[in-house]
Coordinates of N, CA and C in Angstrom, one line a residue:
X1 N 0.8 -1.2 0.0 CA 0.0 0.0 0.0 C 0.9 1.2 0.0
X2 N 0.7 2.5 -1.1 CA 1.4 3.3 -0.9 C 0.9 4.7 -0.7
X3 N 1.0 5.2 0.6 CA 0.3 6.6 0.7 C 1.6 8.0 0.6
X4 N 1.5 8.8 0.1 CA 1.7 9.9 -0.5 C 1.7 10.7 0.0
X5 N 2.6 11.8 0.6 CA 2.6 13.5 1.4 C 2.7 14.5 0.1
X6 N 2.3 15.5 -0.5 CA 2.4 16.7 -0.5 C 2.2 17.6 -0.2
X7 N 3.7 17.9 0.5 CA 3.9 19.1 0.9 C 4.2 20.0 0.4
X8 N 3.8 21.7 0.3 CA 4.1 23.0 -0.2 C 4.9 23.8 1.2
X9 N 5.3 23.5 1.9 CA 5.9 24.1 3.1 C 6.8 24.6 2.2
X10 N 7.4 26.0 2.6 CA 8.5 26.2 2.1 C 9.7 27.0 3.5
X11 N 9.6 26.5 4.3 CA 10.9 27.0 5.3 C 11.3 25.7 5.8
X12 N 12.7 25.7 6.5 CA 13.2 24.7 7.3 C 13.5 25.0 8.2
X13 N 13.1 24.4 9.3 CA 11.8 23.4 9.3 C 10.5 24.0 8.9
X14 N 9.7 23.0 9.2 CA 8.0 23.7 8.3 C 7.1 23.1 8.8
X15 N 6.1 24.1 9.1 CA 5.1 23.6 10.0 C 4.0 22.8 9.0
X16 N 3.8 22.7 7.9 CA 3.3 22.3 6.5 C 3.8 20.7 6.6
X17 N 5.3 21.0 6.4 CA 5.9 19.0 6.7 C 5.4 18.5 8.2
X18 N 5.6 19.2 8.9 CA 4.9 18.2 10.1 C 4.1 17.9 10.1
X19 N 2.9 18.8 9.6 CA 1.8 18.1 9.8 C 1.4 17.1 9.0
X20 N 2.2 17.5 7.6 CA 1.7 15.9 6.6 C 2.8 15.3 8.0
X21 N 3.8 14.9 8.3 CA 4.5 13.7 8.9 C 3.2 13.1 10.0
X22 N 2.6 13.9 10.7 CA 2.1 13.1 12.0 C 0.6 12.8 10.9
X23 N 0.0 13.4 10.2 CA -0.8 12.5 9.4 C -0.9 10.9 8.9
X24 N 0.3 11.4 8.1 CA 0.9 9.8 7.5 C 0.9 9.1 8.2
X25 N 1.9 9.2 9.6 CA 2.2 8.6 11.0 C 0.6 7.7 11.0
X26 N -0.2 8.8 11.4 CA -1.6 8.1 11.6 C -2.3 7.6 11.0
X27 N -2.1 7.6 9.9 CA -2.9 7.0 9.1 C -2.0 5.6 8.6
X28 N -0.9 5.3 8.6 CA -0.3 4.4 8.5 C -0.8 3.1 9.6
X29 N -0.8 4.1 11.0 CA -1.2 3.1 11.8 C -2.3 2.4 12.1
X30 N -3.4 3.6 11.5 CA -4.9 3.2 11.5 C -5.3 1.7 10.0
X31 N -4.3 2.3 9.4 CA -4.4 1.3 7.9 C -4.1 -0.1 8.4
X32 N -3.1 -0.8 9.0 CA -2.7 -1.6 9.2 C -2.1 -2.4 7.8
X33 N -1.0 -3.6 8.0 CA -0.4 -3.7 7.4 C 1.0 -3.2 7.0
X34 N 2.0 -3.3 5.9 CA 2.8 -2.6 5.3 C 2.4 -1.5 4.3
X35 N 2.5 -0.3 5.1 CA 2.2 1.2 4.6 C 3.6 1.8 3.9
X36 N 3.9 2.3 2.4 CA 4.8 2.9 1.9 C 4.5 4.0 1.9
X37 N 5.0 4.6 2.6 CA 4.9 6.3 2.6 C 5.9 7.1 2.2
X38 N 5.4 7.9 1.3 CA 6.8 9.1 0.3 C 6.2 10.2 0.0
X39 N 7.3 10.9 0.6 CA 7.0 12.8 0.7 C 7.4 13.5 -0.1
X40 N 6.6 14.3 -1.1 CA 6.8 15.1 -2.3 C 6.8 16.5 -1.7
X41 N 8.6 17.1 -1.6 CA 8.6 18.4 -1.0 C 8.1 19.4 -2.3
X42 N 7.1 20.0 -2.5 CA 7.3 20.9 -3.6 C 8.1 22.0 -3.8
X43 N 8.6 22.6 -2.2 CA 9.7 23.3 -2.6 C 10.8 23.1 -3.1
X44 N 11.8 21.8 -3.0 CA 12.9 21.4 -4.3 C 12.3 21.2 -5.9
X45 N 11.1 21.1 -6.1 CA 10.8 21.0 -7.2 C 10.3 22.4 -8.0
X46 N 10.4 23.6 -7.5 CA 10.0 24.6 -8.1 C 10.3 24.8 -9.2
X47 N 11.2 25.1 -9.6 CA 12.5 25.4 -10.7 C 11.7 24.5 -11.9
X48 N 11.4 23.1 -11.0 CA 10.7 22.0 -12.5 C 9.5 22.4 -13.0
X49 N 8.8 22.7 -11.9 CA 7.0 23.4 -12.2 C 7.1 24.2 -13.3
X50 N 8.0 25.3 -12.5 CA 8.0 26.5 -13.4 C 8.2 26.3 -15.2
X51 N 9.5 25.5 -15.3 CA 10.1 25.3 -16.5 C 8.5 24.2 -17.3
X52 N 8.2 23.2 -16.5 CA 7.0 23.0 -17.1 C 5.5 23.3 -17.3
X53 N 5.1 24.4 -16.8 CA 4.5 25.1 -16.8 C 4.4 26.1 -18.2
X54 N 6.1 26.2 -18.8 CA 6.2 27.1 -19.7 C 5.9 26.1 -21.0
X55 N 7.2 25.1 -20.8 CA 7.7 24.2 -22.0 C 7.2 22.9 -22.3
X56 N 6.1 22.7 -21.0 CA 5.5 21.5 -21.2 C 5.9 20.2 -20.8
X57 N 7.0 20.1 -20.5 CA 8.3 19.0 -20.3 C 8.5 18.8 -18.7
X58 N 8.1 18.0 -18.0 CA 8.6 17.8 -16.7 C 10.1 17.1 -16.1
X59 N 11.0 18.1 -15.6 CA 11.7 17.3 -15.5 C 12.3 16.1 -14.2
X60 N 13.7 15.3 -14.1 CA 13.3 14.0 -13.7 C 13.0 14.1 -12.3
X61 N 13.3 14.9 -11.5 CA 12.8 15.2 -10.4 C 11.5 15.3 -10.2
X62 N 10.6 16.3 -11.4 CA 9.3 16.3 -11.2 C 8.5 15.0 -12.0
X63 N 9.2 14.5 -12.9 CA 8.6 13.0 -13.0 C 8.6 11.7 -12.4
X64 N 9.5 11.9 -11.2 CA 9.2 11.3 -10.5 C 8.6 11.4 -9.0
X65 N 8.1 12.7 -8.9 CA 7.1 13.3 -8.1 C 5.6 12.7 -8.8
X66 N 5.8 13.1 -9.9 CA 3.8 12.7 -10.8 C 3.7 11.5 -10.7
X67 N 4.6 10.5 -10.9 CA 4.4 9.1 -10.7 C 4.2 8.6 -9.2
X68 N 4.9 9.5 -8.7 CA 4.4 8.7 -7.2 C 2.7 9.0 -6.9
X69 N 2.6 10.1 -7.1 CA 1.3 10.6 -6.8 C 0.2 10.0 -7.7
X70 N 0.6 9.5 -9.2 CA -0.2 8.6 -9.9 C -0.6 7.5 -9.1
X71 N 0.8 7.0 -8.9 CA 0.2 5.4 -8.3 C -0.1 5.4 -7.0
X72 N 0.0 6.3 -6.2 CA -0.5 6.2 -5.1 C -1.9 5.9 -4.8
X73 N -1.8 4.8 -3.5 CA -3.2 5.0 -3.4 C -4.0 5.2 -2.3
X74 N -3.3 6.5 -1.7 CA -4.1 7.9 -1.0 C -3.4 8.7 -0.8
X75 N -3.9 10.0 -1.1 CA -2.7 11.1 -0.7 C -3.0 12.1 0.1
X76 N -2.4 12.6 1.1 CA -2.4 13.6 1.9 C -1.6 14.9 1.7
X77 N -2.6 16.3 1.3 CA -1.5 17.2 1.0 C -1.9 18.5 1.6
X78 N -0.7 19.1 1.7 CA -0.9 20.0 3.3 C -0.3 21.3 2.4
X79 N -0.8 22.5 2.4 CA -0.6 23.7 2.0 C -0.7 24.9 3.1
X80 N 0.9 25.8 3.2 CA 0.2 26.7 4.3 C -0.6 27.5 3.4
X81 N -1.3 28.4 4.1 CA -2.5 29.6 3.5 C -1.4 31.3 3.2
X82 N -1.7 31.0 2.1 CA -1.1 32.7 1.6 C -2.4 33.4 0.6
X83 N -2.7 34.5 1.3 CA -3.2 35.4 0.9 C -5.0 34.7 0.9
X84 N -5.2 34.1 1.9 CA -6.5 33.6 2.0 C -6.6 32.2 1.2
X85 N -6.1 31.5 0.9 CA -5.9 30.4 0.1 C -4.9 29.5 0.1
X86 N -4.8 28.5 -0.8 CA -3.7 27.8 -1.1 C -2.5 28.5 -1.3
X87 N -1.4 27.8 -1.7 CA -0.1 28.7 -2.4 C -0.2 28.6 -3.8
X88 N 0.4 29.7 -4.1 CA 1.0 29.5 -5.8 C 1.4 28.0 -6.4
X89 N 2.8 27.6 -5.1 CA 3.3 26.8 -5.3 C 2.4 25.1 -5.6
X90 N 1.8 25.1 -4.3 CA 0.9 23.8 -4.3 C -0.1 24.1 -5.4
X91 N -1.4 24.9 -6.0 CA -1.8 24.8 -7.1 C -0.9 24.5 -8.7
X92 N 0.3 25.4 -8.5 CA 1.0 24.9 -9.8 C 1.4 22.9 -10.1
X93 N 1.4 22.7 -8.8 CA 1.9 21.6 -9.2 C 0.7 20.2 -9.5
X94 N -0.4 20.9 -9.3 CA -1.4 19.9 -9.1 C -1.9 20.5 -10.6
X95 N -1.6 21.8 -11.4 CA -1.7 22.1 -12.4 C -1.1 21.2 -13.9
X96 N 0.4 20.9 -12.8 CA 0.8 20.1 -14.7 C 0.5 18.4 -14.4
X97 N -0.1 18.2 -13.7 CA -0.6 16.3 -13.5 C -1.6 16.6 -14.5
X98 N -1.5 15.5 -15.2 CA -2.7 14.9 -16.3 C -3.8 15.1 -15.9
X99 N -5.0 15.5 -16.6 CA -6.3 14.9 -16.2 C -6.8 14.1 -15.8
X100 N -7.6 13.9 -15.2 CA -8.3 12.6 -14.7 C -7.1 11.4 -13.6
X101 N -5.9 11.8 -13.5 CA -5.4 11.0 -12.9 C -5.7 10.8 -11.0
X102 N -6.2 11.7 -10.9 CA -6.7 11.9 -9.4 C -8.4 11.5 -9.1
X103 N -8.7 11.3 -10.7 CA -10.0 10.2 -10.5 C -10.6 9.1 -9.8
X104 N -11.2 9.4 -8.2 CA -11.4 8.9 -7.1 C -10.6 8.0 -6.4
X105 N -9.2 8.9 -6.5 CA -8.5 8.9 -5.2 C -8.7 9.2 -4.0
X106 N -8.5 8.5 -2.9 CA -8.6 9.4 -1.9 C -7.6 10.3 -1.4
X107 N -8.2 11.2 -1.0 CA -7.4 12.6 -0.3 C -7.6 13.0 0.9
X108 N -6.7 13.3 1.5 CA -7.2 14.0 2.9 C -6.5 15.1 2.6
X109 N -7.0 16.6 3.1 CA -6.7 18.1 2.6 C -6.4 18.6 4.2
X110 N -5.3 19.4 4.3 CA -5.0 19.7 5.8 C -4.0 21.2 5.0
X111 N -4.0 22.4 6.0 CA -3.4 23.7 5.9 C -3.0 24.0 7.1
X112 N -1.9 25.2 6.7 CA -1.3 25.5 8.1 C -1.0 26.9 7.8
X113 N -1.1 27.7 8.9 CA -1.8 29.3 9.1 C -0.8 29.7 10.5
X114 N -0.8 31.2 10.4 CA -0.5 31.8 11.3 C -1.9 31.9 12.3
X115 N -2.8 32.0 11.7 CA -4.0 32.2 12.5 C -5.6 31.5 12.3
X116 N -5.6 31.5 13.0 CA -7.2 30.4 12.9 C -8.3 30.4 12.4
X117 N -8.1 32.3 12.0 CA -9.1 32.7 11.0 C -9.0 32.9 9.9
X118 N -8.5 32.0 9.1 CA -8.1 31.0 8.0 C -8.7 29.7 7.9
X119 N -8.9 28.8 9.2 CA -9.0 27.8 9.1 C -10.5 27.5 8.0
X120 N -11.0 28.5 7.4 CA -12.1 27.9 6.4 C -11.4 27.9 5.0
X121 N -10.0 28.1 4.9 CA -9.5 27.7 3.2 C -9.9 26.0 2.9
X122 N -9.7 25.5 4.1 CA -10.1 24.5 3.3 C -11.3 24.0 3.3
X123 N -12.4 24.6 3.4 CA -14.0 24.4 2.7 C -14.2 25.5 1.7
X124 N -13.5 26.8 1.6 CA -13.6 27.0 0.4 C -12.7 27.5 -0.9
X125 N -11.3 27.1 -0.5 CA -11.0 26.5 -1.6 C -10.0 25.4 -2.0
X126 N -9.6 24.6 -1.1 CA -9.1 23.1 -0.9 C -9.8 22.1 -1.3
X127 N -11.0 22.0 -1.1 CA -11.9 20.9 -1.4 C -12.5 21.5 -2.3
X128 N -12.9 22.5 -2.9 CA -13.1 23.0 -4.0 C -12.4 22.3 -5.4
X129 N -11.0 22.7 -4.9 CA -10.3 22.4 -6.0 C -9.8 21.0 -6.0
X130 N -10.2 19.8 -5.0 CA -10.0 18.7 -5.7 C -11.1 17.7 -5.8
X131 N -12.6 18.4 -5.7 CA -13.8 18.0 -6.2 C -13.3 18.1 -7.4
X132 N -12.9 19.6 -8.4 CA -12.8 19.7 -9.9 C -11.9 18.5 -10.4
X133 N -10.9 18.1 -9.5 CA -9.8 16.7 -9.8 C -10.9 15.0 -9.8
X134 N -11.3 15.4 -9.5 CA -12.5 14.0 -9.1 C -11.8 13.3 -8.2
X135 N -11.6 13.7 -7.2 CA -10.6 13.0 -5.7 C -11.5 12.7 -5.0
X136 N -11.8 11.7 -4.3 CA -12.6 11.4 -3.0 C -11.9 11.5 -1.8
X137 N -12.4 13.2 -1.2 CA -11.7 13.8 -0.1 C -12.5 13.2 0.8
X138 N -11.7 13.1 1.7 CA -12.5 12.5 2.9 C -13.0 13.7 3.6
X139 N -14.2 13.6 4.9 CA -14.8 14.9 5.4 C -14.1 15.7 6.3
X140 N -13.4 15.1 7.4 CA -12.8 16.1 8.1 C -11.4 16.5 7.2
X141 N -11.0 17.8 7.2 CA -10.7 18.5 6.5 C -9.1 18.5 8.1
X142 N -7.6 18.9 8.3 CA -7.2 19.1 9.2 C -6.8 20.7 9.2
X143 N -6.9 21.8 9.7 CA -6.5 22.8 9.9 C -5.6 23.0 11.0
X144 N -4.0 23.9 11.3 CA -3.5 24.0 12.6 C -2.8 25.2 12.3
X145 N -3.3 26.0 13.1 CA -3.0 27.5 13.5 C -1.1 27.7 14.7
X146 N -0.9 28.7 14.3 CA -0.1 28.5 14.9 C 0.3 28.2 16.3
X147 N -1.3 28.2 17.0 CA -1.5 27.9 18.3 C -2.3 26.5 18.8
X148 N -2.1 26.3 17.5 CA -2.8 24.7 17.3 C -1.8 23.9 17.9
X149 N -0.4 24.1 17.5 CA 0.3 22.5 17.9 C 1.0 22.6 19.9
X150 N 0.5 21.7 20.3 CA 0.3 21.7 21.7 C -0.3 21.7 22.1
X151 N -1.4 22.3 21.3 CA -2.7 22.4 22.3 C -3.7 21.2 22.0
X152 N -4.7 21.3 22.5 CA -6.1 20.3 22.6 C -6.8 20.3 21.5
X153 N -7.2 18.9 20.8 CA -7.9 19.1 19.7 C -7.7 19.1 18.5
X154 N -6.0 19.4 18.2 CA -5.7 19.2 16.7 C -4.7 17.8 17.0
X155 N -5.0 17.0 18.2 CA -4.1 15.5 17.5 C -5.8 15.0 17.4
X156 N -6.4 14.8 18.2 CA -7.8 14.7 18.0 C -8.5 14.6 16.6
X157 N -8.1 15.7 15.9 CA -8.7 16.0 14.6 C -7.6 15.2 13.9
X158 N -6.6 15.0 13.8 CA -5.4 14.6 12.8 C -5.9 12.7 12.9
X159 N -6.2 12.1 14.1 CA -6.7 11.1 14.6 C -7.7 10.6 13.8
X160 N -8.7 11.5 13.7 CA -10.2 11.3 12.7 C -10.0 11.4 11.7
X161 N -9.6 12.3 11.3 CA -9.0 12.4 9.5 C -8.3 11.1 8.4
X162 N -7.3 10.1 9.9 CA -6.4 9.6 9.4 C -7.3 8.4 8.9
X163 N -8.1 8.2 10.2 CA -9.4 6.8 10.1 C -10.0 7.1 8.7
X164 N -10.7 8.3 8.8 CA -11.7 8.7 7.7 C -10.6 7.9 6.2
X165 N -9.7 8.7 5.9 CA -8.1 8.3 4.9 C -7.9 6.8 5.0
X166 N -7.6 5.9 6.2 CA -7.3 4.7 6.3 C -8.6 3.8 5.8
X167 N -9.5 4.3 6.4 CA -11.0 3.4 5.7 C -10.9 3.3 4.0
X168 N -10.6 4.0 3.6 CA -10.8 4.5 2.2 C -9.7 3.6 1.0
X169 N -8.4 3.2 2.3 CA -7.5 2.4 1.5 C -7.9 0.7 1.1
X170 N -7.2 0.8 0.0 CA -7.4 -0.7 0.2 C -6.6 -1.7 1.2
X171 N -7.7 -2.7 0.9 CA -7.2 -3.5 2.8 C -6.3 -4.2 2.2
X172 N -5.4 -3.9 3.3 CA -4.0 -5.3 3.4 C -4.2 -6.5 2.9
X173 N -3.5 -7.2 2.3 CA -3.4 -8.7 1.6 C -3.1 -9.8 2.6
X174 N -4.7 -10.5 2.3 CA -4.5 -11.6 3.7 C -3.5 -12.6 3.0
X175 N -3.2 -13.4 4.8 CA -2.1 -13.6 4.5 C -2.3 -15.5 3.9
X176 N -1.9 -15.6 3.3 CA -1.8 -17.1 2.4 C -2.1 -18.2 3.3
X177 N -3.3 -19.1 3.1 CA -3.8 -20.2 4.1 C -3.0 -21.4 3.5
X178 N -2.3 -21.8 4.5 CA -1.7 -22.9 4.1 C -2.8 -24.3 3.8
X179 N -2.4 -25.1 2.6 CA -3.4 -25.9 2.5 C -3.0 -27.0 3.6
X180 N -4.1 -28.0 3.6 CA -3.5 -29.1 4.3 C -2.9 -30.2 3.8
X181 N -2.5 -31.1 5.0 CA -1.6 -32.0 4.3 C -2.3 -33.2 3.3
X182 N -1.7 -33.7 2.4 CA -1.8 -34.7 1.1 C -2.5 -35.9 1.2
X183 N -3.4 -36.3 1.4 CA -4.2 -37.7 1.5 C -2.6 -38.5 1.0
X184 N -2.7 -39.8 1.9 CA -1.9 -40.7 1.0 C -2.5 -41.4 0.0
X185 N -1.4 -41.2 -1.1 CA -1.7 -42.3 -2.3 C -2.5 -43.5 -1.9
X186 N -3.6 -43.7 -2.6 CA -4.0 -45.0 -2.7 C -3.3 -46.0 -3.4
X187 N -2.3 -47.3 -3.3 CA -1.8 -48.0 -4.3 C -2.4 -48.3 -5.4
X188 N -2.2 -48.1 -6.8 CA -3.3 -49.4 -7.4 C -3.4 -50.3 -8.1
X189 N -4.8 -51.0 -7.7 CA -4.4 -52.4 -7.8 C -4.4 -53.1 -9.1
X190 N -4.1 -54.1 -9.0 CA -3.7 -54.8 -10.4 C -4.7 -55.3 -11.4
X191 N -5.1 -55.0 -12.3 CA -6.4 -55.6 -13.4 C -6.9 -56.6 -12.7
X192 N -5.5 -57.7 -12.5 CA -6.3 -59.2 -12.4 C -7.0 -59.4 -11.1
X193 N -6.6 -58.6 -9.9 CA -6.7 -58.4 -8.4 C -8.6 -58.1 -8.7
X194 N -8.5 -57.1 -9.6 CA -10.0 -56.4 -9.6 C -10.4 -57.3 -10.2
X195 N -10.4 -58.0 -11.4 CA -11.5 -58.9 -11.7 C -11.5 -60.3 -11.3
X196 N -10.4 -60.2 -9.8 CA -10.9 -61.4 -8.8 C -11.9 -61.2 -7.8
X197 N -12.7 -59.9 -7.6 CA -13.6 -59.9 -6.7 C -14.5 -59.6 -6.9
X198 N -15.1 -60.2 -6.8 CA -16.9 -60.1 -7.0 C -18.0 -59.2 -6.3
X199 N -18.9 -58.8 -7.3 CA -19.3 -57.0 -7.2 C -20.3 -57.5 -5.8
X200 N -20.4 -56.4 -5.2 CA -20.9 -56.6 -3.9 C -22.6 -56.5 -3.9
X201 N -23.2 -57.6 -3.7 CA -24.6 -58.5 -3.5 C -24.9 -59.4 -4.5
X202 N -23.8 -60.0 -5.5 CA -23.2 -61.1 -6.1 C -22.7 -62.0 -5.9
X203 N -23.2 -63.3 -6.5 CA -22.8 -64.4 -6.3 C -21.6 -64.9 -7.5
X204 N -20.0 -65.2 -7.4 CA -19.4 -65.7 -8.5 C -20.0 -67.2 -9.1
X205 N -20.0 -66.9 -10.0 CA -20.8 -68.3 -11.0 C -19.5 -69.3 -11.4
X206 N -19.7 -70.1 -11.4 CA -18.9 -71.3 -11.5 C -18.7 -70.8 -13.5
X207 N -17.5 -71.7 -13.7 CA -17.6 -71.2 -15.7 C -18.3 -73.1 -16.2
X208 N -19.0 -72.6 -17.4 CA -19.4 -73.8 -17.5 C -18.2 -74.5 -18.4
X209 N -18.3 -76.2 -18.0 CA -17.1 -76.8 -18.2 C -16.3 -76.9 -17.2
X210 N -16.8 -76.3 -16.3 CA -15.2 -76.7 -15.2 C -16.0 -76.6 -14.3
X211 N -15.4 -77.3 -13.3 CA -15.8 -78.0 -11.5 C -14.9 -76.6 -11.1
X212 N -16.2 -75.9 -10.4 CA -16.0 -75.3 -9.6 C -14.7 -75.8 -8.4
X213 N -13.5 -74.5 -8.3 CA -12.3 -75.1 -7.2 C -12.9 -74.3 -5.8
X214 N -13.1 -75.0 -4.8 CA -13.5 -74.7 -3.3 C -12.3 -74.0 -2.6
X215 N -12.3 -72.7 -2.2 CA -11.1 -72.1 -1.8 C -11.4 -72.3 -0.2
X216 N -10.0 -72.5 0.0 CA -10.0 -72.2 1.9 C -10.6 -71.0 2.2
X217 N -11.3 -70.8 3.5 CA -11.5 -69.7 4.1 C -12.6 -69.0 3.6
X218 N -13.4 -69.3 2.3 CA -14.5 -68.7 1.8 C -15.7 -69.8 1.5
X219 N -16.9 -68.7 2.6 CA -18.2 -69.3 2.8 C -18.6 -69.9 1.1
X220 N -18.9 -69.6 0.4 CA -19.3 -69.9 -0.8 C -18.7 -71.2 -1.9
X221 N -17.6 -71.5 -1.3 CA -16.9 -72.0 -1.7 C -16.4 -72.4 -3.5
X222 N -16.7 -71.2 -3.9 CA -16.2 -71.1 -5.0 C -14.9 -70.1 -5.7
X223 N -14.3 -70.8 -6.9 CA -13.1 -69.6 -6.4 C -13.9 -69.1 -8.0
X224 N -13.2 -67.8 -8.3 CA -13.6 -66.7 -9.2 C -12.6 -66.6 -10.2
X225 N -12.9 -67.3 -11.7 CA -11.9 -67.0 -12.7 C -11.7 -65.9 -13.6
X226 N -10.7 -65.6 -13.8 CA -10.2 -64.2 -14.8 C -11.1 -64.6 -16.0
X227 N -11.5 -63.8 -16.9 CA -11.9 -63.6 -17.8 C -11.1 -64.2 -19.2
X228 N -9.6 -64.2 -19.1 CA -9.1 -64.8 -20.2 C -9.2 -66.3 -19.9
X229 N -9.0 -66.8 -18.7 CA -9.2 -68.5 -18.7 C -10.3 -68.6 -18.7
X230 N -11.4 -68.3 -18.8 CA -13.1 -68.4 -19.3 C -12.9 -68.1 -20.6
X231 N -12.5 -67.5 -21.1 CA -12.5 -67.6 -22.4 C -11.7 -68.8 -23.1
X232 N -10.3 -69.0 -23.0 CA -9.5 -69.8 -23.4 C -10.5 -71.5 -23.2
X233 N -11.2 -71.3 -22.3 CA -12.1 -72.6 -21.7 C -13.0 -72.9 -22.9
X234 N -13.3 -71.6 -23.2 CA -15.0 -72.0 -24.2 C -14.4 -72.5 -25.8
X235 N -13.1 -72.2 -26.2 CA -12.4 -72.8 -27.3 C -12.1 -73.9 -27.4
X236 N -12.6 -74.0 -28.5 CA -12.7 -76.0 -29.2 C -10.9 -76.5 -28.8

């Protein structure tokens, strides 16, 4: 299973990468199983946006950013809020992905702000813009203010989010039932063995021409001939 960070943080450190990190964190754990997790910084990738943006051409850094996020399957992407919104940077990059490649993925959408009176970018325009992607965002949305981390309520929310995200993955690969062990071989038996026993609520018939031979040990006392000395018998 491979779930996916996009990050637009652009300082070091960044309050944008944390929060995708304790996301993933949790959602990995709620997922269960082997969870592959890989973090697409968009800040080392700028330089590539830009140039593709112009020329069309992504280069290998940023094509191997699009691939991860193709095959992924859930992504979590965290944008701080500049100027009431997303960043430049995080929309450009979700600008040069193909169409339709985000075609009911799931997403979890999380921002990070100096202040808390922000925290509605992402109802209107975070989940805005990856309804137009066809992404299946999950409902709780994560917001953290700069007075959010420490405090009460945003591990809470990061918690809920990750379940809402983890539900949505596909489930871990059960693990392989061992079959059981091999009946033994039945030996088998010899032509002449089978057409010495007589079918069961049958009596063996004597061949005509020959005196019945009386066998030890059997009530009936007749013994049972093969089919080629009955025949060999009925020849002049």
């Amino acid at each position: 299973m491979k779930l996916v960070v996009v990050s637009a943080g652009l300082s070091v450190p960044s309050s944008t990468r944390l929060l995708g990190d304790r996301l993933a964190a949790a959602t990995a754990g709620r997922a269960g199983g082997s969870v592959d997790v890989r973090v697409v910084e968009l800040r080392d990738l700028a330089v590539e946006i830009a140039h593709n943006l112009t020329n069309g051409f992504p280069g290998p850094a940023l094509s191997a950013a699009i691939d991860d996020v193709t095959s992924a399957d859930g992504l979590i992407v965290v944008t701080p809020v500049f100027s009431a919104s997303y960043s430049g940077l995080f929309k450009s990059f979700f600008d040069v992905l193909d169409q339709g490649v985000l075609a009911g993925k799931p997403v979890l959408i999380a921002a990070t702000g100096g202040s808390g009176r922000h925290s509605l970018v992402l109802e209107h325009a975070v989940r805005p813009l990856f309804a137009y992607l066809r992404a299946v965002v999950v409902p709780t949305g994560v917001y953290a203010a700069s007075e959010d981390w420490g405090a009460e309520g945003l591990a809470e929310r990061v918690d809920r989010a990750a379940g809402e995200l983890a539900a949505l993955l596909p489930a871990p690969a059960a693990a392989p039932v061992s079959s059981s062990a091999p009946e033994a071989a039945v030996p088998a038996q010899p032509a002449a063995d089978r057409a010495a026993q007589p079918v069961a609520g049958q009596t063996a018939q004597p061949v005509a021409g020959r005196a019945a031979q009386p066998v030890a040990g059997r009530a009936d006392g007749f013994h049972v001939v093969p089919f080629e000395e009955q025949l060999a018998a009925l020849r002049p």
